[in-house]
Structure formats: structure tokens, C-alpha cells
Amino acid sequence: MSFDVIVSGLNVVDLLVTLPESYTMGRKHEVDNIIIQGGAPAGNGASGMATLGLKTAFLGFLGNNAQSEIARTELNRCGVDTSLMLVDVKSVPATALVEVDAEGERTVFYTTKGYRALQPMDIRPEWFEGVRLVYVDGYDIEGNLALLEMAKERGIPSVVDMEAGDLNQLKNMLKLGSHVILPLEAAQSISGKEDPEQTLHALQKMTEAQLVVTDGSNGSWALSGDVIVHQSCFKVSVVDTTGCGDAYHAAYSYALLQDYPLARRMEFASAFAAIVATYFGGRTYFPSPDEVETFIQNYK
């Protein structure tokens, strides 16, 4: 079986809760919403791409526990194929508690206790047959670096979602990826520069990849040759920012495989992420391509 995209990265189960405007420590409080979903950059990215119509497989480990069942079910609910996932009965997906305040901003507490990351020895060459894109995040770093190397050897484009991690390893990912999307904070850390345009020019000296820097409500920036391309954020009534960056990556990847030019990819990704932000939870709702296009036209 071949896939449009194979995805690897942190496998997470999210418990999301809306916080009341005020509360007393040590007391019980009723809240508006508590939901359990799959989460994390790679998992959310895979879910977004599958919902957009790409045949998407997720790589990684599942165990014999409730978290693993939730993680598998959540991926399958969004149309992600989990047939390539490996089994280690003791492996436990990472678990995150996501607190969402009245403005939709999130605070994340997480644990990786019991988590087993993908390693180079786990990767099977036959996974790459027919694959059009490899998508990895900055976690499961050793396995993901090996995936990027194998993709590059085979001429398969890749999208890298980098957030944080060991600086040297992140620089290696920067060199291996063909499309690297990273938040401004990560771009600043790697480049030593401050504003988005400065970081792009500095990072471009380290890689041949197409670079995109994102900064939430401030939009996203990319270099097209020596020209800076800026995509403003679509203004919406934000309910929850959980998974918005992941949604941007997923939609950018979809647009890449549709052969959209750079500015068009950024516009499509920004609109997709804006719609996701109007729902509670990073996987609660993913718009269709037609819905994204209608949203863009109506916004104009």
C-alpha cells in the first residue's frame, strides 16, 4: 500500500479544559468544556492532511494501554492510516493537559513517561514506495533525521515542523528538509536574529530549504529568492489556539502537493489555521479545501 504522505513525530493524547475566569485552589469547579483528543504537531498535521484528502500514514509506536487506544482511534477518526505503526506493549503515548483561557490562549503541561520514540533501526525502506511527501516534527529526532535523509536520497520532498530541541540537531533538520516551517521563537534561537526577516536571511545561509517563519496573529513570512513574502493572519473570533500551527503546516503541505506557488500556499495555510482556531480543540474541526477557498474569497 502506498501513501501520499508519511508522517512521523510525537504521538500525544490531549486532555483539554476551559478555565473559568476565577477559581479557588483546592476547591472543585464546574467548567464549560473538557475533551480528550489526539494532539502534538505531527499527529495534528497528519489529521489535517488526511481530512484535506491526502492519503496519509502515521509512523510511531503504540502500546497496550488506554492512551494508545485513544491515540489510534483519534488518528483513524480523521482518516489517518495507522497500519504502519509499530507495537511495543509497554509504550505509552505522551500525555498533555491543555488549559485554555477565556481569550483562547493555551497553557500546556505534558509528560513523555513511558514514551518510545521512532529510531533509525525501526524504519523500513518499503514505506517510501509511492510516497509523495515526508512530514516530520522536531521530536522523535533520531528517527526523523533518518527519515529526512532517506527522503532526500530518494528525491522525495519533505516538510519539517520545528519548534524546539537540541540546537545542533535542529540545524541538521534544517539542512535535510526541503520545506522548513518554524515559529519565530525557534527561528530566533537558531539564527541569533530578532525580527522575522532577519531570521529568514540568516537561516537561508544554513540551508537550501524553502523557509517559512510563523508568528501567530502576526502572520507568516518566507523568502522567495531575495524577496520577503508576508501573509497576514486572517482575523477570526478565536476560541482556542491549540493546534493552529499544526493546522498551518498541514494545509501548507496539502497546497504544496497541489503545486500552489509559495504565496498561495501561505494564504491557504493561514486561512485553514484561522478556521481551526474558531473551534475548541486542535482536531475538533478541519475545513475542506472548498471551505477554505470560500473563506478566503469572503474575507476579501
Coordinates of N, CA and C in Angstrom, one line a residue, residues 118-246:
L118 N 10.5 6.8 17.7 CA 10.9 6.1 16.5 C 12.5 6.2 16.3
Q119 N 13.1 5.1 16.0 CA 14.6 5.1 15.9 C 14.9 4.7 14.4
P120 N 16.1 5.1 14.0 CA 16.5 4.7 12.6 C 16.4 3.2 12.3
M121 N 16.6 2.4 13.2 CA 16.5 0.9 13.0 C 15.1 0.5 12.8
D122 N 14.1 1.3 13.2 CA 12.7 0.9 13.0 C 12.2 1.2 11.6
I123 N 12.9 2.0 10.9 CA 12.4 2.5 9.6 C 12.6 1.4 8.5
R124 N 11.5 1.2 7.7 CA 11.6 0.2 6.7 C 11.5 0.8 5.3
P125 N 12.5 0.5 4.4 CA 12.6 1.1 3.1 C 11.3 1.0 2.3
E126 N 10.5 0.0 2.5 CA 9.3 -0.2 1.7 C 8.3 0.9 2.0
W127 N 8.4 1.5 3.1 CA 7.4 2.6 3.5 C 7.5 3.7 2.4
F128 N 8.6 3.9 1.7 CA 8.7 5.0 0.8 C 8.2 4.8 -0.6
E129 N 7.7 3.6 -0.9 CA 7.2 3.3 -2.2 C 6.0 4.1 -2.5
G130 N 6.1 4.9 -3.5 CA 4.9 5.7 -4.0 C 4.7 7.0 -3.2
V131 N 5.5 7.2 -2.1 CA 5.2 8.4 -1.2 C 5.6 9.7 -2.0
R132 N 4.8 10.7 -1.8 CA 5.0 12.0 -2.5 C 5.6 13.0 -1.5
L133 N 5.5 12.8 -0.2 CA 5.9 13.8 0.8 C 6.2 13.1 2.1
V134 N 7.3 13.5 2.7 CA 7.6 13.1 4.1 C 7.5 14.3 5.0
Y135 N 6.8 14.1 6.1 CA 6.4 15.2 7.0 C 6.9 14.8 8.4
V136 N 7.8 15.6 9.1 CA 8.3 15.2 10.4 C 8.2 16.5 11.3
D137 N 8.2 16.2 12.6 CA 8.3 17.3 13.6 C 9.7 17.2 14.2
G138 N 9.9 18.1 15.2 CA 11.2 18.2 15.8 C 11.4 17.3 17.0
Y139 N 10.5 16.4 17.2 CA 10.6 15.4 18.2 C 11.0 14.1 17.6
D140 N 11.0 13.0 18.3 CA 11.5 11.7 17.8 C 12.7 11.9 16.9
I141 N 13.6 12.7 17.3 CA 14.6 13.4 16.5 C 15.5 12.4 15.7
E142 N 16.0 11.3 16.3 CA 16.9 10.4 15.6 C 16.2 9.7 14.5
G143 N 15.0 9.2 14.7 CA 14.2 8.6 13.7 C 13.8 9.5 12.6
N144 N 13.5 10.8 13.0 CA 13.1 11.8 12.0 C 14.2 12.2 11.1
L145 N 15.4 12.4 11.7 CA 16.6 12.7 10.9 C 16.9 11.6 9.9
A146 N 16.7 10.4 10.3 CA 16.9 9.3 9.4 C 15.9 9.3 8.2
L147 N 14.7 9.6 8.6 CA 13.6 9.7 7.6 C 13.9 10.8 6.6
L148 N 14.4 11.9 7.0 CA 14.7 13.0 6.1 C 15.9 12.7 5.2
E149 N 16.9 12.0 5.8 CA 18.0 11.5 4.9 C 17.5 10.6 3.8
M150 N 16.7 9.6 4.2 CA 16.2 8.6 3.2 C 15.3 9.3 2.2
A151 N 14.5 10.3 2.6 CA 13.7 11.0 1.7 C 14.5 11.8 0.7
K152 N 15.5 12.4 1.2 CA 16.4 13.2 0.3 C 17.1 12.3 -0.7
E153 N 17.6 11.2 -0.2 CA 18.3 10.2 -1.1 C 17.3 9.8 -2.3
R154 N 16.0 9.7 -2.0 CA 15.1 9.2 -3.0 C 14.4 10.3 -3.8
G155 N 14.8 11.6 -3.5 CA 14.2 12.7 -4.2 C 12.8 13.0 -3.8
I156 N 12.4 12.6 -2.6 CA 11.0 12.9 -2.1 C 11.1 14.2 -1.3
P157 N 10.2 15.1 -1.6 CA 10.2 16.4 -0.8 C 9.8 16.1 0.6
S158 N 10.2 17.1 1.5 CA 9.8 16.9 2.9 C 9.4 18.2 3.5
V159 N 8.5 18.2 4.5 CA 8.1 19.3 5.3 C 8.5 19.1 6.7
V160 N 9.2 20.0 7.3 CA 9.7 19.9 8.7 C 9.0 20.9 9.5
D161 N 8.5 20.5 10.6 CA 7.8 21.3 11.6 C 8.7 21.4 12.9
M162 N 9.5 22.4 13.0 CA 10.5 22.6 14.1 C 10.0 23.5 15.1
E163 N 10.0 23.1 16.4 CA 9.6 24.0 17.5 C 10.8 24.3 18.4
A164 N 11.3 23.2 19.0 CA 12.3 23.3 20.0 C 13.1 22.0 20.1
G165 N 14.3 22.1 20.7 CA 15.1 20.9 20.8 C 16.6 21.3 20.8
D166 N 17.4 20.2 20.7 CA 18.9 20.4 20.7 C 19.3 21.3 19.5
L167 N 20.0 22.3 19.6 CA 20.3 23.2 18.6 C 21.0 22.6 17.4
N168 N 22.0 21.7 17.7 CA 22.7 21.0 16.6 C 21.8 20.1 15.8
Q169 N 20.9 19.4 16.5 CA 20.0 18.5 15.8 C 19.0 19.3 14.9
L170 N 18.6 20.4 15.5 CA 17.7 21.3 14.7 C 18.3 21.8 13.4
K171 N 19.6 22.2 13.6 CA 20.4 22.6 12.4 C 20.5 21.5 11.3
N172 N 20.7 20.3 11.8 CA 20.7 19.1 10.9 C 19.4 19.0 10.1
M173 N 18.3 19.1 10.9 CA 17.0 19.0 10.2 C 16.8 20.2 9.2
L174 N 17.3 21.3 9.6 CA 17.2 22.5 8.7 C 18.0 22.2 7.3
K175 N 19.1 21.5 7.4 CA 19.8 21.2 6.2 C 19.2 20.1 5.4
L176 N 18.5 19.1 6.0 CA 17.9 18.0 5.3 C 16.6 18.2 4.7
G177 N 15.8 19.1 5.4 CA 14.4 19.3 4.9 C 14.4 20.1 3.6
S178 N 13.3 19.9 2.9 CA 13.1 20.7 1.6 C 12.2 21.9 1.9
H179 N 11.3 21.8 2.9 CA 10.4 22.9 3.3 C 10.4 22.9 4.8
V180 N 10.9 23.9 5.4 CA 11.0 24.0 6.9 C 10.2 25.2 7.4
I181 N 9.2 24.9 8.2 CA 8.3 25.9 8.8 C 8.6 25.9 10.3
L182 N 8.9 27.1 10.8 CA 9.2 27.1 12.2 C 8.7 28.4 12.8
P183 N 8.3 28.4 14.1 CA 7.8 29.6 14.8 C 8.9 30.6 15.0
L184 N 8.6 31.8 15.1 CA 9.6 32.9 15.2 C 10.6 32.6 16.4
E185 N 10.1 32.1 17.5 CA 10.9 31.9 18.6 C 12.0 30.9 18.3
A186 N 11.7 29.8 17.6 CA 12.7 28.8 17.1 C 13.6 29.4 16.1
A187 N 13.1 30.2 15.2 CA 14.0 30.9 14.2 C 14.9 31.8 14.9
Q188 N 14.5 32.5 15.9 CA 15.4 33.4 16.6 C 16.5 32.7 17.3
S189 N 16.1 31.5 17.9 CA 17.1 30.7 18.7 C 18.2 30.2 17.8
I190 N 17.8 29.7 16.6 CA 18.8 29.1 15.7 C 19.6 30.2 15.0
S191 N 19.0 31.3 14.6 CA 19.7 32.3 13.8 C 20.4 33.3 14.6
G192 N 20.0 33.5 15.8 CA 20.6 34.6 16.6 C 20.1 36.0 16.3
K193 N 19.1 36.1 15.4 CA 18.5 37.3 15.0 C 17.1 37.5 15.6
E194 N 16.5 38.7 15.4 CA 15.3 39.0 16.2 C 14.0 39.0 15.3
D195 N 14.0 39.9 14.3 CA 12.7 40.0 13.6 C 12.6 38.9 12.5
P196 N 11.4 38.6 12.0 CA 11.3 37.5 11.1 C 12.1 37.6 9.8
E197 N 12.2 38.8 9.2 CA 13.0 39.0 8.0 C 14.5 38.7 8.2
Q198 N 15.0 39.2 9.4 CA 16.4 38.9 9.7 C 16.7 37.4 9.9
T199 N 15.7 36.8 10.6 CA 15.9 35.3 10.8 C 15.9 34.6 9.5
L200 N 15.0 34.9 8.6 CA 15.0 34.2 7.3 C 16.3 34.4 6.5
H201 N 16.8 35.6 6.5 CA 18.1 35.8 5.7 C 19.2 35.0 6.4
A202 N 19.2 35.0 7.7 CA 20.3 34.3 8.4 C 20.2 32.8 8.2
L203 N 18.9 32.3 8.3 CA 18.7 30.8 8.2 C 19.0 30.3 6.8
Q204 N 18.7 31.2 5.8 CA 18.9 30.8 4.4 C 20.3 30.5 4.1
K205 N 21.2 31.0 4.9 CA 22.7 30.7 4.7 C 23.0 29.3 5.2
M206 N 22.1 28.7 5.9 CA 22.3 27.4 6.5 C 21.7 26.2 5.7
T207 N 20.8 26.6 4.8 CA 20.0 25.5 4.1 C 19.6 25.9 2.7
E208 N 19.3 24.9 1.9 CA 18.7 25.2 0.6 C 17.2 25.0 0.7
A209 N 16.6 24.8 1.9 CA 15.2 24.6 2.0 C 14.4 25.8 1.8
Q210 N 13.1 25.7 1.4 CA 12.2 26.8 1.4 C 11.8 27.0 2.9
L211 N 12.1 28.2 3.4 CA 11.8 28.5 4.8 C 10.6 29.4 5.0
V212 N 9.8 29.1 6.0 CA 8.7 29.8 6.4 C 8.7 30.1 7.9
V213 N 8.6 31.3 8.3 CA 8.6 31.6 9.8 C 7.2 32.1 10.1
T214 N 6.6 31.5 11.2 CA 5.3 31.9 11.6 C 5.3 32.6 13.0
D215 N 4.3 33.5 13.2 CA 4.3 34.2 14.5 C 2.8 34.5 14.8
G216 N 2.0 33.5 14.9 CA 0.7 33.6 15.4 C -0.1 34.7 14.7
S217 N -0.7 35.6 15.5 CA -1.6 36.6 14.9 C -0.9 37.6 14.1
N218 N 0.5 37.6 14.1 CA 1.3 38.5 13.2 C 1.5 38.0 11.8
G219 N 1.1 36.7 11.6 CA 1.2 36.1 10.3 C 2.4 35.3 10.0
S220 N 2.8 35.1 8.8 CA 3.9 34.3 8.4 C 4.8 35.0 7.3
W221 N 6.0 34.6 7.3 CA 7.0 35.2 6.4 C 7.8 34.1 5.7
A222 N 8.2 34.4 4.4 CA 9.0 33.4 3.7 C 9.9 34.2 2.7
L223 N 10.9 33.6 2.3 CA 11.8 34.2 1.3 C 11.5 33.5 -0.1
S224 N 11.3 34.4 -1.1 CA 11.1 33.9 -2.5 C 12.3 34.5 -3.2
G225 N 13.4 33.8 -3.4 CA 14.6 34.4 -3.8 C 15.2 35.3 -2.8
D226 N 15.3 36.6 -3.1 CA 15.7 37.6 -2.1 C 14.5 38.4 -1.6
V227 N 13.3 38.1 -2.1 CA 12.1 38.9 -1.7 C 11.4 38.3 -0.6
I228 N 11.0 39.1 0.4 CA 10.2 38.7 1.5 C 8.8 38.6 1.2
V229 N 8.1 37.5 1.4 CA 6.7 37.3 1.2 C 6.1 37.3 2.6
H230 N 5.1 38.1 2.8 CA 4.4 38.1 4.1 C 2.9 37.8 3.9
Q231 N 2.4 36.9 4.7 CA 1.0 36.6 4.7 C 0.4 37.0 6.1
S232 N -0.5 37.9 6.0 CA -1.2 38.4 7.3 C -2.1 37.3 7.8
C233 N -2.3 37.3 9.1 CA -3.2 36.4 9.8 C -4.7 36.8 9.5
F234 N -5.5 35.8 9.2 CA -6.9 36.1 9.0 C -7.6 36.3 10.4
K235 N -8.2 37.4 10.6 CA -8.8 37.7 11.9 C -10.2 37.0 12.0
V236 N -10.2 36.2 13.1 CA -11.5 35.5 13.4 C -11.7 35.6 14.9
S237 N -12.9 35.1 15.3 CA -13.2 35.1 16.7 C -12.6 33.8 17.3
V238 N -11.4 33.9 17.9 CA -10.7 32.8 18.4 C -11.3 32.1 19.6
V239 N -11.5 30.8 19.5 CA -12.0 30.0 20.6 C -10.8 29.3 21.3
D240 N -9.9 28.8 20.5 CA -8.8 28.0 21.1 C -7.6 28.0 20.0
T241 N -6.4 28.3 20.5 CA -5.3 28.3 19.6 C -4.6 27.0 19.5
T242 N -5.1 26.0 20.2 CA -4.4 24.7 20.2 C -4.4 24.1 18.8
G243 N -3.3 23.7 18.3 CA -3.1 23.1 17.0 C -3.2 24.0 15.8
C244 N -3.2 25.3 16.0 CA -3.2 26.2 14.9 C -2.0 26.2 14.1
G245 N -0.8 26.1 14.7 CA 0.4 26.0 14.0 C 0.5 24.7 13.2
D246 N 0.0 23.6 13.9 CA 0.0 22.3 13.2 C -0.9 22.3 12.0

